[in-house]
mmCIF file of C-alpha atoms and ligand atoms in Angstrom:
data_model
loop_
_atom_site.group_PDB
_atom_site.id
_atom_site.type_symbol
_atom_site.label_atom_id
_atom_site.label_comp_id
_atom_site.label_asym_id
_atom_site.label_seq_id
_atom_site.Cartn_x
_atom_site.Cartn_y
_atom_site.Cartn_z
ATOM 1 C CA MET A 1 50.344 30.125 -14.680
ATOM 2 C CA THR A 2 46.996 31.907 -15.507
ATOM 3 C CA LYS A 3 45.900 34.673 -13.357
ATOM 4 C CA ILE A 4 42.586 36.298 -13.710
ATOM 5 C CA THR A 5 41.379 39.381 -11.651
ATOM 6 C CA VAL A 6 37.517 40.324 -11.039
ATOM 7 C CA ILE A 7 37.238 43.900 -9.791
ATOM 8 C CA GLY A 8 33.916 44.510 -7.972
ATOM 9 C CA VAL A 9 32.565 41.445 -6.200
ATOM 10 C CA GLY A 10 28.953 42.298 -5.564
ATOM 11 C CA ASN A 11 26.144 40.213 -7.107
ATOM 12 C CA LEU A 12 27.624 39.662 -10.338
ATOM 13 C CA GLY A 13 31.436 39.782 -9.763
ATOM 14 C CA ALA A 14 31.050 37.212 -7.044
ATOM 15 C CA GLN A 15 29.217 34.926 -9.416
ATOM 16 C CA ILE A 16 31.639 35.374 -12.077
ATOM 17 C CA ALA A 17 34.512 34.800 -9.824
ATOM 18 C CA TYR A 18 32.948 31.372 -8.465
ATOM 19 C CA LYS A 19 32.250 30.221 -11.973
ATOM 20 C CA ILE A 20 35.887 30.954 -13.015
ATOM 21 C CA ALA A 21 36.992 29.020 -10.146
ATOM 22 C CA ALA A 22 34.666 26.183 -10.403
ATOM 23 C CA ARG A 23 35.426 26.064 -14.171
ATOM 24 C CA ASN A 24 39.107 25.719 -13.180
ATOM 25 C CA LEU A 25 40.272 28.563 -15.494
ATOM 26 C CA ALA A 26 42.767 30.235 -13.319
ATOM 27 C CA ASP A 27 45.510 29.228 -11.151
ATOM 28 C CA GLU A 28 45.230 32.373 -9.219
ATOM 29 C CA LEU A 29 42.142 34.565 -8.941
ATOM 30 C CA VAL A 30 42.309 37.958 -7.455
ATOM 31 C CA LEU A 31 39.294 39.691 -5.978
ATOM 32 C CA MET A 32 39.081 43.484 -5.618
ATOM 33 C CA ASP A 33 36.321 45.532 -4.146
ATOM 34 C CA ILE A 34 36.177 48.769 -2.158
ATOM 35 C CA PHE A 35 34.262 46.986 0.564
ATOM 36 C CA LYS A 36 36.935 45.281 2.560
ATOM 37 C CA ASP A 37 34.481 42.834 4.522
ATOM 38 C CA LEU A 38 32.612 42.024 1.280
ATOM 39 C CA VAL A 39 35.747 41.179 -0.700
ATOM 40 C CA GLU A 40 37.176 38.877 2.198
ATOM 41 C CA GLY A 41 33.868 37.204 2.672
ATOM 42 C CA GLN A 42 33.515 36.340 -0.955
ATOM 43 C CA ALA A 43 37.167 35.187 -1.174
ATOM 44 C CA LEU A 44 36.691 32.960 1.808
ATOM 45 C CA ASP A 45 33.334 31.491 0.579
ATOM 46 C CA ILE A 46 34.830 30.687 -2.958
ATOM 47 C CA GLN A 47 37.807 29.203 -1.470
ATOM 48 C CA GLN A 48 35.904 27.043 0.749
ATOM 49 C CA ALA A 49 33.868 25.866 -2.278
ATOM 50 C CA LEU A 50 37.080 24.416 -4.106
ATOM 51 C CA PRO A 51 39.055 21.739 -2.223
ATOM 52 C CA PHE A 52 37.212 18.832 -3.793
ATOM 53 C CA LYS A 53 37.460 20.461 -7.240
ATOM 54 C CA ASN A 54 40.797 22.270 -7.732
ATOM 55 C CA ARG A 55 43.519 24.390 -6.325
ATOM 56 C CA THR A 56 42.746 27.802 -7.665
ATOM 57 C CA LYS A 57 44.341 30.246 -5.213
ATOM 58 C CA ILE A 58 42.006 33.045 -4.235
ATOM 59 C CA ILE A 59 43.806 36.395 -3.407
ATOM 60 C CA PHE A 60 41.678 39.505 -2.349
ATOM 61 C CA GLY A 61 42.198 43.184 -1.679
ATOM 62 C CA SER A 62 40.653 46.372 -1.457
ATOM 63 C CA ASP A 63 43.069 49.298 -2.207
ATOM 64 C CA ASP A 64 46.314 47.240 -2.965
ATOM 65 C CA TYR A 65 46.050 47.011 -6.683
ATOM 66 C CA SER A 66 49.639 45.661 -6.871
ATOM 67 C CA LEU A 67 47.824 42.426 -6.308
ATOM 68 C CA ILE A 68 46.464 42.375 -9.834
ATOM 69 C CA LYS A 69 49.979 42.513 -11.555
ATOM 70 C CA ASN A 70 50.465 40.038 -14.438
ATOM 71 C CA SER A 71 46.675 39.270 -14.621
ATOM 72 C CA GLU A 72 45.841 37.819 -18.114
ATOM 73 C CA VAL A 73 42.273 38.811 -17.890
ATOM 74 C CA ILE A 74 40.695 41.311 -15.732
ATOM 75 C CA VAL A 75 36.846 41.289 -15.486
ATOM 76 C CA LEU A 76 35.282 44.683 -14.440
ATOM 77 C CA THR A 77 32.067 45.046 -12.776
ATOM 78 C CA ALA A 78 32.649 47.884 -10.334
ATOM 79 C CA GLY A 79 29.927 50.197 -10.487
ATOM 80 C CA LYS A 80 26.354 50.849 -9.726
ATOM 81 C CA PRO A 81 23.799 48.491 -10.889
ATOM 82 C CA ARG A 82 20.332 49.192 -12.624
ATOM 83 C CA THR A 83 17.393 49.591 -10.424
ATOM 84 C CA PRO A 84 13.660 48.767 -11.280
ATOM 85 C CA ASP A 85 13.005 52.433 -11.728
ATOM 86 C CA MET A 86 15.660 52.767 -14.426
ATOM 87 C CA LYS A 87 14.316 52.792 -18.007
ATOM 88 C CA ASP A 88 17.733 52.570 -19.534
ATOM 89 C CA ARG A 89 21.242 51.421 -18.758
ATOM 90 C CA LEU A 90 22.493 54.842 -20.181
ATOM 91 C CA GLU A 91 21.147 56.394 -16.896
ATOM 92 C CA LEU A 92 24.085 54.809 -15.116
ATOM 93 C CA ALA A 93 26.670 56.348 -17.300
ATOM 94 C CA GLU A 94 28.111 59.484 -15.399
ATOM 95 C CA ILE A 95 28.338 57.691 -12.080
ATOM 96 C CA ASN A 96 29.879 54.691 -13.480
ATOM 97 C CA VAL A 97 32.394 56.417 -15.759
ATOM 98 C CA LYS A 98 33.779 58.069 -12.374
ATOM 99 C CA ILE A 99 34.071 54.896 -10.681
ATOM 100 C CA VAL A 100 35.530 52.881 -13.722
ATOM 101 C CA SER A 101 37.960 55.927 -14.227
ATOM 102 C CA SER A 102 39.480 55.315 -10.636
ATOM 103 C CA VAL A 103 40.083 51.638 -11.387
ATOM 104 C CA ILE A 104 41.377 52.138 -14.710
ATOM 105 C CA THR A 105 44.224 54.350 -13.350
ATOM 106 C CA GLU A 106 45.303 51.264 -11.140
ATOM 107 C CA ILE A 107 44.979 48.687 -14.191
ATOM 108 C CA LYS A 108 47.189 51.048 -16.244
ATOM 109 C CA LYS A 109 49.709 51.271 -13.354
ATOM 110 C CA TYR A 110 49.914 47.477 -12.541
ATOM 111 C CA ALA A 111 48.377 45.332 -15.405
ATOM 112 C CA PRO A 112 48.413 47.399 -18.439
ATOM 113 C CA ASN A 113 48.920 44.456 -20.711
ATOM 114 C CA SER A 114 45.877 42.541 -19.441
ATOM 115 C CA ILE A 115 42.749 41.866 -21.285
ATOM 116 C CA ILE A 116 39.767 43.719 -19.736
ATOM 117 C CA ILE A 117 36.356 42.479 -19.994
ATOM 118 C CA THR A 118 33.886 45.263 -19.300
ATOM 119 C CA ILE A 119 30.463 44.564 -17.518
ATOM 120 C CA THR A 120 29.745 47.821 -15.918
ATOM 121 C CA ASN A 121 27.017 49.491 -17.590
ATOM 122 C CA PRO A 122 26.336 51.304 -19.848
ATOM 123 C CA MET A 123 28.736 48.796 -21.084
ATOM 124 C CA ASP A 124 29.314 50.056 -24.691
ATOM 125 C CA ILE A 125 30.003 53.459 -23.387
ATOM 126 C CA ILE A 126 32.219 52.191 -20.494
ATOM 127 C CA ASN A 127 34.085 50.062 -23.026
ATOM 128 C CA LYS A 128 34.744 52.965 -25.231
ATOM 129 C CA PHE A 129 36.040 55.145 -22.372
ATOM 130 C CA ILE A 130 38.447 52.524 -21.236
ATOM 131 C CA TYR A 131 39.673 52.162 -24.716
ATOM 132 C CA LEU A 132 40.349 55.791 -25.128
ATOM 133 C CA SER A 133 42.106 55.808 -21.624
ATOM 134 C CA GLY A 134 44.991 54.233 -23.622
ATOM 135 C CA PHE A 135 44.578 50.584 -24.127
ATOM 136 C CA THR A 136 44.854 48.523 -27.289
ATOM 137 C CA ARG A 137 41.439 47.807 -28.822
ATOM 138 C CA GLU A 138 41.968 44.033 -29.095
ATOM 139 C CA HIS A 139 42.222 44.051 -25.168
ATOM 140 C CA ILE A 140 39.036 45.930 -24.361
ATOM 141 C CA ILE A 141 36.047 43.665 -24.772
ATOM 142 C CA GLY A 142 32.557 44.535 -23.700
ATOM 143 C CA SER A 143 30.241 41.669 -22.278
ATOM 144 C CA GLY A 144 26.718 41.815 -23.321
ATOM 145 C CA GLY A 145 26.034 40.563 -26.916
ATOM 146 C CA GLN A 146 26.281 36.879 -25.848
ATOM 147 C CA LEU A 147 23.917 37.435 -23.007
ATOM 148 C CA ASP A 148 21.419 39.118 -25.292
ATOM 149 C CA SER A 149 21.742 36.499 -27.841
ATOM 150 C CA ALA A 150 21.139 33.722 -24.963
ATOM 151 C CA ARG A 151 18.018 35.843 -23.981
ATOM 152 C CA LEU A 152 16.876 35.935 -27.590
ATOM 153 C CA ARG A 153 17.443 32.023 -27.817
ATOM 154 C CA THR A 154 15.340 31.707 -24.697
ATOM 155 C CA ILE A 155 12.461 33.876 -26.177
ATOM 156 C CA LEU A 156 12.571 31.853 -29.454
ATOM 157 C CA GLY A 157 12.138 28.504 -27.747
ATOM 158 C CA CYS A 158 15.461 27.335 -26.347
ATOM 159 C CA PRO A 159 15.870 24.755 -24.739
ATOM 160 C CA GLU A 160 12.815 22.783 -26.334
ATOM 161 C CA LYS A 161 14.044 24.003 -29.742
ATOM 162 C CA GLU A 162 17.482 24.115 -31.152
ATOM 163 C CA VAL A 163 17.945 27.863 -31.805
ATOM 164 C CA GLU A 164 20.682 29.572 -33.609
ATOM 165 C CA ALA A 165 20.303 33.286 -33.194
ATOM 166 C CA PHE A 166 22.513 36.374 -32.330
ATOM 167 C CA VAL A 167 22.152 39.859 -31.240
ATOM 168 C CA ILE A 168 24.351 42.713 -32.242
ATOM 169 C CA GLY A 169 24.234 46.490 -31.468
ATOM 170 C CA GLU A 170 23.708 48.145 -28.403
ATOM 171 C CA HIS A 171 23.694 46.214 -24.855
ATOM 172 C CA GLY A 172 20.712 48.318 -24.125
ATOM 173 C CA SER A 173 17.386 49.426 -25.649
ATOM 174 C CA ASP A 174 18.860 49.246 -29.389
ATOM 175 C CA GLN A 175 19.630 45.670 -29.486
ATOM 176 C CA ILE A 176 19.579 44.339 -32.974
ATOM 177 C CA PRO A 177 18.397 40.629 -33.428
ATOM 178 C CA VAL A 178 20.010 39.422 -36.593
ATOM 179 C CA PHE A 179 16.810 38.078 -38.196
ATOM 180 C CA SER A 180 18.608 37.404 -41.508
ATOM 181 C CA ARG A 181 20.626 34.550 -39.838
ATOM 182 C CA MET A 182 18.350 32.810 -37.531
ATOM 183 C CA LYS A 183 17.703 29.162 -37.633
ATOM 184 C CA ILE A 184 15.259 27.097 -35.434
ATOM 185 C CA ASP A 185 15.685 23.298 -35.495
ATOM 186 C CA GLY A 186 18.064 23.779 -38.371
ATOM 187 C CA GLN A 187 15.638 25.741 -40.501
ATOM 188 C CA VAL A 188 15.833 29.172 -41.609
ATOM 189 C CA VAL A 189 12.987 31.145 -40.098
ATOM 190 C CA PHE A 190 11.001 34.260 -41.235
ATOM 191 C CA PHE A 191 8.968 36.520 -39.173
ATOM 192 C CA SER A 192 6.594 39.294 -40.175
ATOM 193 C CA PRO A 193 7.518 42.852 -39.244
ATOM 194 C CA ASP A 194 4.905 42.782 -36.443
ATOM 195 C CA GLU A 195 6.453 39.532 -35.041
ATOM 196 C CA GLU A 196 9.914 41.044 -35.317
ATOM 197 C CA GLU A 197 8.883 43.886 -33.253
ATOM 198 C CA LYS A 198 7.292 41.797 -30.697
ATOM 199 C CA ILE A 199 10.488 39.852 -30.186
ATOM 200 C CA LYS A 200 12.400 42.978 -29.893
ATOM 201 C CA GLU A 201 10.142 44.277 -27.280
ATOM 202 C CA GLU A 202 10.359 41.123 -25.326
ATOM 203 C CA LEU A 203 14.246 41.163 -25.673
ATOM 204 C CA ARG A 204 14.261 44.865 -24.430
ATOM 205 C CA GLN A 205 12.083 43.693 -21.342
ATOM 206 C CA SER A 206 14.200 40.429 -20.648
ATOM 207 C CA ALA A 207 16.722 41.975 -17.967
ATOM 208 C CA ILE A 208 14.356 44.282 -16.268
ATOM 209 C CA LYS A 209 11.761 41.491 -15.941
ATOM 210 C CA VAL A 210 14.301 39.575 -13.810
ATOM 211 C CA ILE A 211 15.490 42.612 -11.874
ATOM 212 C CA GLU A 212 11.952 43.453 -10.893
ATOM 213 C CA LYS A 213 11.550 39.966 -9.418
ATOM 214 C CA LYS A 214 14.934 39.223 -7.863
ATOM 215 C CA LYS A 215 16.478 42.737 -7.886
ATOM 216 C CA ALA A 216 19.535 41.715 -10.088
ATOM 217 C CA THR A 217 20.361 39.870 -13.025
ATOM 218 C CA ILE A 218 23.214 37.313 -12.090
ATOM 219 C CA PHE A 219 23.410 33.794 -13.588
ATOM 220 C CA ALA A 220 22.908 34.698 -17.131
ATOM 221 C CA PRO A 221 25.373 37.525 -17.347
ATOM 222 C CA ALA A 222 27.835 35.737 -15.200
ATOM 223 C CA SER A 223 27.615 32.640 -17.268
ATOM 224 C CA ASN A 224 27.980 34.477 -20.510
ATOM 225 C CA THR A 225 30.724 36.537 -19.390
ATOM 226 C CA VAL A 226 32.870 33.385 -18.143
ATOM 227 C CA ASP A 227 32.446 31.986 -21.604
ATOM 228 C CA MET A 228 34.362 34.926 -22.870
ATOM 229 C CA VAL A 229 37.032 34.298 -20.153
ATOM 230 C CA GLU A 230 37.317 30.628 -21.207
ATOM 231 C CA ALA A 231 37.601 31.553 -24.851
ATOM 232 C CA ILE A 232 40.590 33.847 -24.150
ATOM 233 C CA VAL A 233 42.366 31.841 -21.630
ATOM 234 C CA LYS A 234 41.918 28.422 -23.525
ATOM 235 C CA ASP A 235 42.567 30.311 -26.860
ATOM 236 C CA LYS A 236 39.512 28.696 -28.163
ATOM 237 C CA LYS A 237 39.235 31.066 -31.274
ATOM 238 C CA GLU A 238 35.327 31.022 -30.587
ATOM 239 C CA LEU A 239 32.934 33.299 -32.250
ATOM 240 C CA LEU A 240 31.145 35.320 -29.447
ATOM 241 C CA VAL A 241 29.117 38.535 -29.940
ATOM 242 C CA CYS A 242 31.305 41.199 -28.043
ATOM 243 C CA SER A 243 31.210 44.946 -27.901
ATOM 244 C CA VAL A 244 34.539 46.296 -29.515
ATOM 245 C CA ASN A 245 35.846 49.549 -30.490
ATOM 246 C CA LEU A 246 35.436 49.480 -34.247
ATOM 247 C CA ALA A 247 38.210 50.573 -36.656
ATOM 248 C CA GLY A 248 36.116 50.626 -40.046
ATOM 249 C CA GLU A 249 34.462 47.287 -39.712
ATOM 250 C CA TYR A 250 30.695 47.621 -40.661
ATOM 251 C CA GLY A 251 31.655 51.041 -42.003
ATOM 252 C CA LEU A 252 31.900 52.221 -38.163
ATOM 253 C CA GLN A 253 34.527 53.832 -36.225
ATOM 254 C CA ASP A 254 34.797 55.902 -32.902
ATOM 255 C CA VAL A 255 32.255 53.438 -31.096
ATOM 256 C CA SER A 256 32.160 50.297 -29.060
ATOM 257 C CA ILE A 257 29.206 48.200 -30.188
ATOM 258 C CA GLY A 258 28.238 44.604 -30.209
ATOM 259 C CA VAL A 259 29.394 42.636 -33.274
ATOM 260 C CA PRO A 260 30.659 39.120 -33.887
ATOM 261 C CA CYS A 261 34.230 38.537 -32.923
ATOM 262 C CA ILE A 262 36.879 35.679 -32.588
ATOM 263 C CA LEU A 263 37.993 35.367 -29.004
ATOM 264 C CA GLY A 264 41.444 33.865 -28.199
ATOM 265 C CA LYS A 265 44.692 34.546 -26.410
ATOM 266 C CA LYS A 266 45.254 37.830 -27.961
ATOM 267 C CA GLY A 267 41.793 39.032 -26.861
ATOM 268 C CA VAL A 268 39.565 40.140 -29.959
ATOM 269 C CA GLU A 269 41.740 38.347 -32.686
ATOM 270 C CA LYS A 270 39.107 39.108 -35.446
ATOM 271 C CA VAL A 271 35.922 41.224 -36.004
ATOM 272 C CA VAL A 272 33.790 39.026 -38.163
ATOM 273 C CA GLU A 273 31.967 41.006 -40.843
ATOM 274 C CA TRP A 274 28.775 39.135 -41.561
ATOM 275 C CA GLU A 275 26.651 39.988 -44.632
ATOM 276 C CA LEU A 276 23.758 41.686 -43.048
ATOM 277 C CA LYS A 277 20.576 42.825 -44.630
ATOM 278 C CA SER A 278 20.333 46.527 -45.608
ATOM 279 C CA ASN A 279 17.769 47.262 -42.862
ATOM 280 C CA GLU A 280 19.999 45.653 -40.298
ATOM 281 C CA ILE A 281 23.067 47.808 -41.403
ATOM 282 C CA THR A 282 20.956 50.743 -41.270
ATOM 283 C CA GLU A 283 19.897 49.721 -37.521
ATOM 284 C CA LEU A 284 23.473 49.186 -36.655
ATOM 285 C CA LYS A 285 24.583 52.621 -38.119
ATOM 286 C CA LYS A 286 21.728 54.507 -36.350
ATOM 287 C CA THR A 287 22.529 52.882 -33.078
ATOM 288 C CA ALA A 288 26.270 53.639 -33.453
ATOM 289 C CA GLU A 289 25.447 57.151 -34.095
ATOM 290 C CA LYS A 290 23.226 57.329 -30.901
ATOM 291 C CA LEU A 291 26.027 55.974 -28.748
ATOM 292 C CA LYS A 292 28.478 58.384 -30.359
ATOM 293 C CA ASP A 293 26.267 61.153 -29.759
ATOM 294 C CA PHE A 294 25.564 60.107 -26.023
ATOM 295 C CA TYR A 295 29.416 59.618 -25.428
ATOM 296 C CA ALA A 296 30.059 63.111 -26.861
ATOM 297 C CA GLN A 297 27.640 64.660 -24.329
ATOM 298 C CA LEU A 298 29.033 62.875 -21.324
ATOM 299 C CA LYS A 299 30.479 65.319 -18.663
HETATM 300 N N1 APR B 301 36.302 49.700 -6.898
HETATM 301 C C1 APR B 301 36.062 48.573 -6.640
HETATM 302 N N2 APR B 301 34.826 48.169 -6.560
HETATM 303 C C2 APR B 301 33.864 49.037 -6.643
HETATM 304 C C3 APR B 301 34.196 50.461 -6.788
HETATM 305 C C4 APR B 301 35.496 50.664 -6.949
HETATM 306 N N3 APR B 301 35.791 52.081 -7.072
HETATM 307 N N4 APR B 301 32.809 51.038 -6.841
HETATM 308 C C5 APR B 301 31.976 50.150 -6.535
HETATM 309 N N5 APR B 301 32.611 48.854 -6.331
HETATM 310 C C6 APR B 301 31.971 47.707 -6.219
HETATM 311 C C7 APR B 301 30.915 47.702 -5.148
HETATM 312 O O1 APR B 301 31.376 47.600 -3.799
HETATM 313 C C8 APR B 301 29.900 46.439 -5.395
HETATM 314 O O2 APR B 301 30.395 45.456 -4.461
HETATM 315 O O3 APR B 301 31.204 46.978 -7.386
HETATM 316 C C9 APR B 301 30.232 46.034 -6.825
HETATM 317 C C10 APR B 301 29.053 46.265 -7.747
HETATM 318 O O4 APR B 301 28.197 45.226 -7.297
HETATM 319 P P1 APR B 301 26.680 45.195 -7.123
HETATM 320 O O5 APR B 301 26.188 46.600 -6.397
HETATM 321 O O6 APR B 301 26.007 44.017 -6.647
HETATM 322 O O7 APR B 301 26.212 45.333 -8.670
HETATM 323 P P2 APR B 301 26.008 44.092 -9.697
HETATM 324 O O8 APR B 301 24.660 43.756 -9.815
HETATM 325 O O9 APR B 301 27.098 43.182 -9.423
HETATM 326 O O10 APR B 301 26.351 44.969 -11.075
HETATM 327 C C11 APR B 301 27.640 45.456 -11.427
HETATM 328 O O11 APR B 301 27.442 45.287 -13.760
HETATM 329 O O12 APR B 301 25.697 44.486 -15.157
HETATM 330 C C12 APR B 301 26.387 45.674 -14.618
HETATM 331 O O13 APR B 301 24.598 47.222 -14.336
HETATM 332 C C13 APR B 301 25.531 46.346 -13.807
HETATM 333 O O14 APR B 301 27.076 48.271 -13.702
HETATM 334 C C14 APR B 301 26.460 47.155 -12.860
HETATM 335 C C15 APR B 301 27.553 46.106 -12.685
#
């Protein structure tokens, strides 16, 4: 029996929950949100979408966290989202750490062995915060790197072209497209420094462009997050870029940052250490230092 919980069922959480149900990934799907009417409405809406598809049981609650007991995976979106006036996701840190901290207390009490997928922004910071609250690092996985990689692939010409490209680093303004491993239509590609900078800037703007036009990013983050859920519950041992609390990989520790990982039943089963170019390693280290400093200054 697979039980999955989504905590926070606003724009993103509801879409994630619906996709988990539609892809038939859970026998039981628990929805939690502080807004009682919202969570009930989302639960009913999703349940009514399913009878021709499958028999996922939808359970919902607001303050009764005992409902999340035995969840294999918990997807955490509770928190405030970014608004068009916000330049950086880091601006959400103080408020969202507070929100997440109350939820984490409940998870520790009722589902301490679950695998938590963090979406609440600033995701890398929140992912470190959760890990330091007393969970095993294999079980605390930040969602953002796959989304950034999907955005990069779109910029580079997908779907017209077959694009192989990944983004590591911060899920924020210091994303690092791995130029040394990119292929378009099976061919290794090279960009000039100016072209690389242009691509990076376009990538940095890709989320806010959506937020300005439709107020929230929904389908892209939801879909890429549910791919992570699927890799775990189906034990796919799939390589996905996730934020993970590093323990020496890439010469880094005390930081959660996007790197390639193998996801399976045990959560992060391996951090894959790609051979990166020296400038990419330098960028990764610089971004890690920025995130560490930011975390240290959090109240
Ligand atoms: N417990 C449970 N749910 C909570 C809590 C809490 N303590 N605090 C807030 N929530 C819920 C809200 O009631 C809301 O339904 O979290 C949900 C957040 O949904 P939205 O406001 O629609 O935000 P969304 O666009 O889904 O983004 C959620 O993901 O990508 C990140 O930056 C984004 O941090 C934001 C998060």
